[in-house]
Amino acid sequence: KAGVTQTPRYLIKTRGQQVTLSCSPISGHRSVSWYQQTPGQGLQFLFEYFSETQRNKGNFPGRFSGRQFSNSRSEMNVSTLELGDSALYLCASSLAGTGDYGYTFGSGTRLTVV
Amino acid sequence: KQEVTQIPAALSVPEGENLVLNCSFTDSAIYNLQWFRQDPGKGLTSLLLIQSSQREQTSGRLNASLDKSSGRSTLYIAASQPGDSATYLCAAPSRGNKLTFGGGTRVLVKP
């Protein structure tokens, strides 16, 4: 079965711009969560969506937002980009989001802000 | 609040040696723990998921143990190969439907 698909794989944006990243979970999985990975902070939780509802949000500014569609695909948006937003953004797919059956990650989107 | 720690941060071994990677967590009320592998610039590949009712889980040369009472999990990789060079991360579920990750152990297997 198809894995978790993240697009695009790479992005280069300028400070002040906004960006939208996409994540398609494994078929049948209703939970999508997003993580930011940087060399200094490691993997940090951004937010989790289940059945089009955001159930939890990490400690990130309001510039980071997301949504989930009825087909479980999710998008993450970052507005007014800052240099510090340069990171690998990973999304994880799970059956119900409770982690009972584990999480499957996508290949990530590498965002570079210049 | 769940905290996950991995020691050492980096490990270098000659090919053929067994690898032992450690993971400790503070909240022992976890219901599972997951080990991942990450190659440079890539996403996370799930290696093993150990449920709290299990003491260990095996897949090929990989074996992971879970001791909730001591707050520890160990990943063993038998007969290491250069292709095992990567960063290994452990993660425990936390309240709020999220994973808390350790900082990872960067492994280099020298031919």
GROMACS .gro file of C-alpha atoms in nm:
model
  225
    1LYS     CA    1   0.000   0.000   0.000
    2ALA     CA    2   0.115   0.354  -0.069
    3GLY     CA    3   0.303   0.531   0.209
    4VAL     CA    4   0.280   0.887   0.331
    5THR     CA    5   0.335   1.138   0.050
    6GLN     CA    6   0.469   1.484   0.114
    7THR     CA    7   0.499   1.751  -0.151
    8PRO     CA    8   0.705   1.931  -0.250
    9ARG     CA    9   1.033   1.769  -0.146
   10TYR     CA   10   1.228   2.093  -0.152
   11LEU     CA   11   1.135   2.459  -0.130
   12ILE     CA   12   1.333   2.780  -0.129
   13LYS     CA   13   1.147   3.090  -0.016
   14THR     CA   14   1.234   3.446   0.072
   15ARG     CA   15   1.179   3.603   0.412
   16GLY     CA   16   0.831   3.746   0.443
   17GLN     CA   17   0.674   3.508   0.194
   18GLN     CA   18   0.430   3.235   0.283
   19VAL     CA   19   0.444   2.865   0.201
   20THR     CA   20   0.204   2.572   0.188
   21LEU     CA   21   0.313   2.211   0.236
   22SER     CA   22   0.101   1.908   0.160
   23CYS     CA   23   0.072   1.564   0.316
   24SER     CA   24  -0.133   1.267   0.196
   25PRO     CA   25  -0.163   0.998   0.464
   26ILE     CA   26  -0.186   0.623   0.420
   27SER     CA   27  -0.526   0.522   0.289
   28GLY     CA   28  -0.763   0.467   0.580
   29HIS     CA   29  -0.559   0.670   0.826
   30ARG     CA   30  -0.757   0.960   0.967
   31SER     CA   31  -0.489   1.133   1.173
   32VAL     CA   32  -0.213   1.352   1.037
   33SER     CA   33   0.040   1.522   1.258
   34TRP     CA   34   0.319   1.762   1.164
   35TYR     CA   35   0.670   1.798   1.304
   36GLN     CA   36   0.953   2.042   1.250
   37GLN     CA   37   1.309   1.913   1.259
   38THR     CA   38   1.609   2.143   1.302
   39PRO     CA   39   1.967   2.063   1.404
   40GLY     CA   40   1.935   2.272   1.719
   41GLN     CA   41   1.588   2.175   1.844
   42GLY     CA   42   1.546   1.823   1.710
   43LEU     CA   43   1.195   1.705   1.629
   44GLN     CA   44   0.919   1.928   1.760
   45PHE     CA   45   0.545   1.871   1.736
   46LEU     CA   46   0.348   2.132   1.542
   47PHE     CA   47  -0.012   2.006   1.538
   48GLU     CA   48  -0.237   1.707   1.483
   49TYR     CA   49  -0.554   1.675   1.280
   50PHE     CA   50  -0.818   1.407   1.297
   51SER     CA   51  -1.130   1.403   1.082
   52GLU     CA   52  -1.073   1.764   0.974
   53THR     CA   53  -1.038   1.889   1.333
   54GLN     CA   54  -0.723   2.015   1.497
   55ARG     CA   55  -0.699   1.824   1.822
   56ASN     CA   56  -0.368   1.947   1.951
   57LYS     CA   57  -0.116   2.218   1.880
   58GLY     CA   58   0.247   2.252   1.979
   59ASN     CA   59   0.425   2.558   2.102
   60PHE     CA   60   0.465   2.745   1.774
   61PRO     CA   61   0.357   3.099   1.679
   62GLY     CA   62   0.030   3.164   1.502
   63ARG     CA   63   0.217   3.198   1.172
   64PHE     CA   64   0.206   2.820   1.159
   65SER     CA   65  -0.134   2.683   1.069
   66GLY     CA   66  -0.284   2.381   0.907
   67ARG     CA   67  -0.597   2.213   0.792
   68GLN     CA   68  -0.724   1.873   0.696
   69PHE     CA   69  -0.962   1.786   0.418
   70SER     CA   70  -1.240   1.529   0.406
   71ASN     CA   71  -1.010   1.282   0.228
   72SER     CA   72  -0.764   1.315   0.524
   73ARG     CA   73  -0.504   1.500   0.319
   74SER     CA   74  -0.351   1.781   0.520
   75GLU     CA   75  -0.182   2.107   0.443
   76MET     CA   76   0.044   2.316   0.657
   77ASN     CA   77   0.090   2.687   0.600
   78VAL     CA   78   0.360   2.918   0.729
   79SER     CA   79   0.307   3.290   0.677
   80THR     CA   80   0.560   3.571   0.697
   81LEU     CA   81   0.855   3.336   0.676
   82GLU     CA   82   1.160   3.393   0.893
   83LEU     CA   83   1.512   3.258   0.849
   84GLY     CA   84   1.457   3.038   1.154
   85ASP     CA   85   1.175   2.856   0.980
   86SER     CA   86   1.433   2.677   0.765
   87ALA     CA   87   1.388   2.313   0.858
   88LEU     CA   88   1.276   1.969   0.752
   89TYR     CA   89   0.900   1.943   0.793
   90LEU     CA   90   0.770   1.592   0.846
   91CYS     CA   91   0.418   1.466   0.858
   92ALA     CA   92   0.307   1.146   1.025
   93SER     CA   93   0.006   0.933   0.948
   94SER     CA   94  -0.171   0.712   1.199
   95LEU     CA   95  -0.494   0.521   1.217
   96ALA     CA   96  -0.654   0.720   1.496
   97GLY     CA   97  -0.382   0.950   1.618
   98THR     CA   98  -0.357   0.784   1.956
   99GLY     CA   99  -0.041   0.604   1.856
  100ASP     CA  100  -0.178   0.260   1.941
  101TYR     CA  101  -0.064   0.126   1.607
  102GLY     CA  102   0.237   0.351   1.566
  103TYR     CA  103   0.306   0.631   1.325
  104THR     CA  104   0.430   0.629   0.965
  105PHE     CA  105   0.627   0.928   0.846
  106GLY     CA  106   0.668   1.080   0.504
  107SER     CA  107   0.998   1.175   0.340
  108GLY     CA  108   0.960   1.535   0.448
  109THR     CA  109   0.974   1.877   0.286
  110ARG     CA  110   1.303   2.063   0.314
  111LEU     CA  111   1.225   2.434   0.346
  112THR     CA  112   1.502   2.688   0.307
  113VAL     CA  113   1.428   3.052   0.382
  114VAL     CA  114   1.674   3.304   0.238
  115LYS     CA  115   0.533   1.584   3.072
  116GLN     CA  116   0.714   1.309   2.882
  117GLU     CA  117   1.086   1.353   2.827
  118VAL     CA  118   1.293   1.115   2.617
  119THR     CA  119   1.671   1.092   2.626
  120GLN     CA  120   1.912   0.898   2.409
  121ILE     CA  121   2.268   0.827   2.509
  122PRO     CA  122   2.519   0.830   2.350
  123ALA     CA  123   2.457   1.103   2.093
  124ALA     CA  124   2.703   0.940   1.855
  125LEU     CA  125   2.858   0.597   1.818
  126SER     CA  126   3.127   0.459   1.587
  127VAL     CA  127   3.189   0.085   1.558
  128PRO     CA  128   3.376  -0.149   1.322
  129GLU     CA  129   3.170  -0.360   1.086
  130GLY     CA  130   3.046  -0.682   1.243
  131GLU     CA  131   3.021  -0.549   1.595
  132ASN     CA  132   2.685  -0.551   1.772
  133LEU     CA  133   2.521  -0.216   1.835
  134VAL     CA  134   2.342  -0.122   2.157
  135LEU     CA  135   2.138   0.198   2.154
  136ASN     CA  136   1.974   0.331   2.468
  137CYS     CA  137   1.656   0.528   2.521
  138SER     CA  138   1.513   0.649   2.851
  139PHE     CA  139   1.177   0.812   2.921
  140THR     CA  140   1.032   0.983   3.226
  141ASP     CA  141   0.664   0.887   3.214
  142SER     CA  142   0.640   0.512   3.257
  143ALA     CA  143   0.268   0.515   3.178
  144ILE     CA  144   0.340   0.476   2.808
  145TYR     CA  145   0.141   0.225   2.605
  146ASN     CA  146   0.410   0.177   2.343
  147LEU     CA  147   0.746   0.298   2.219
  148GLN     CA  148   0.864   0.327   1.861
  149TRP     CA  149   1.214   0.317   1.712
  150PHE     CA  150   1.294   0.499   1.388
  151ARG     CA  151   1.587   0.526   1.153
  152GLN     CA  152   1.671   0.847   0.969
  153ASP     CA  153   1.921   0.880   0.686
  154PRO     CA  154   2.070   1.226   0.624
  155GLY     CA  155   1.811   1.466   0.484
  156LYS     CA  156   1.544   1.198   0.470
  157GLY     CA  157   1.226   1.115   0.656
  158LEU     CA  158   1.182   0.868   0.939
  159THR     CA  159   1.159   0.496   0.874
  160SER     CA  160   0.983   0.297   1.143
  161LEU     CA  161   1.191   0.004   1.265
  162LEU     CA  162   1.002  -0.144   1.558
  163LEU     CA  163   0.694  -0.066   1.763
  164ILE     CA  164   0.684  -0.223   2.109
  165GLN     CA  165   0.353  -0.232   2.290
  166SER     CA  166   0.355  -0.189   2.668
  167SER     CA  167   0.233  -0.547   2.708
  168GLN     CA  168   0.545  -0.675   2.530
  169ARG     CA  169   0.894  -0.698   2.673
  170GLU     CA  170   1.063  -0.708   2.334
  171GLN     CA  171   1.011  -0.702   1.961
  172THR     CA  172   1.232  -0.851   1.690
  173SER     CA  173   1.275  -0.792   1.319
  174GLY     CA  174   1.568  -0.958   1.143
  175ARG     CA  175   1.891  -0.834   1.299
  176LEU     CA  176   1.701  -0.582   1.513
  177ASN     CA  177   1.574  -0.645   1.863
  178ALA     CA  178   1.418  -0.387   2.091
  179SER     CA  179   1.336  -0.429   2.457
  180LEU     CA  180   1.106  -0.224   2.677
  181ASP     CA  181   1.123  -0.196   3.056
  182LYS     CA  182   0.852   0.040   3.171
  183SER     CA  183   0.940   0.015   3.539
  184SER     CA  184   1.288   0.153   3.479
  185GLY     CA  185   1.183   0.385   3.198
  186ARG     CA  186   1.419   0.231   2.945
  187SER     CA  187   1.422   0.082   2.600
  188THR     CA  188   1.720  -0.066   2.420
  189LEU     CA  189   1.768  -0.130   2.049
  190TYR     CA  190   2.013  -0.404   1.959
  191ILE     CA  191   2.148  -0.438   1.605
  192ALA     CA  192   2.338  -0.760   1.552
  193ALA     CA  193   2.641  -0.790   1.325
  194SER     CA  194   2.642  -0.429   1.213
  195GLN     CA  195   2.701  -0.337   0.848
  196PRO     CA  196   2.807  -0.008   0.686
  197GLY     CA  197   2.449   0.024   0.559
  198ASP     CA  198   2.334   0.052   0.921
  199SER     CA  199   2.501   0.394   0.942
  200ALA     CA  200   2.223   0.642   1.018
  201THR     CA  201   2.060   0.827   1.306
  202TYR     CA  202   1.835   0.619   1.528
  203LEU     CA  203   1.550   0.785   1.715
  204CYS     CA  204   1.318   0.654   1.981
  205ALA     CA  205   0.980   0.812   2.046
  206ALA     CA  206   0.711   0.772   2.308
  207PRO     CA  207   0.350   0.887   2.274
  208SER     CA  208   0.251   1.181   2.491
  209ARG     CA  209  -0.079   1.335   2.589
  210GLY     CA  210  -0.231   1.521   2.302
  211ASN     CA  211  -0.184   1.257   2.037
  212LYS     CA  212   0.178   1.336   1.968
  213LEU     CA  213   0.517   1.173   1.986
  214THR     CA  214   0.801   1.292   2.206
  215PHE     CA  215   1.137   1.214   2.051
  216GLY     CA  216   1.480   1.159   2.193
  217GLY     CA  217   1.769   1.354   2.045
  218GLY     CA  218   1.883   1.051   1.848
  219THR     CA  219   2.200   0.846   1.830
  220ARG     CA  220   2.412   0.897   1.519
  221VAL     CA  221   2.572   0.566   1.424
  222LEU     CA  222   2.872   0.514   1.197
  223VAL     CA  223   2.970   0.160   1.104
  224LYS     CA  224   3.321   0.153   0.961
  225PRO     CA  225   3.409  -0.110   0.696
   0.00000   0.00000   0.00000
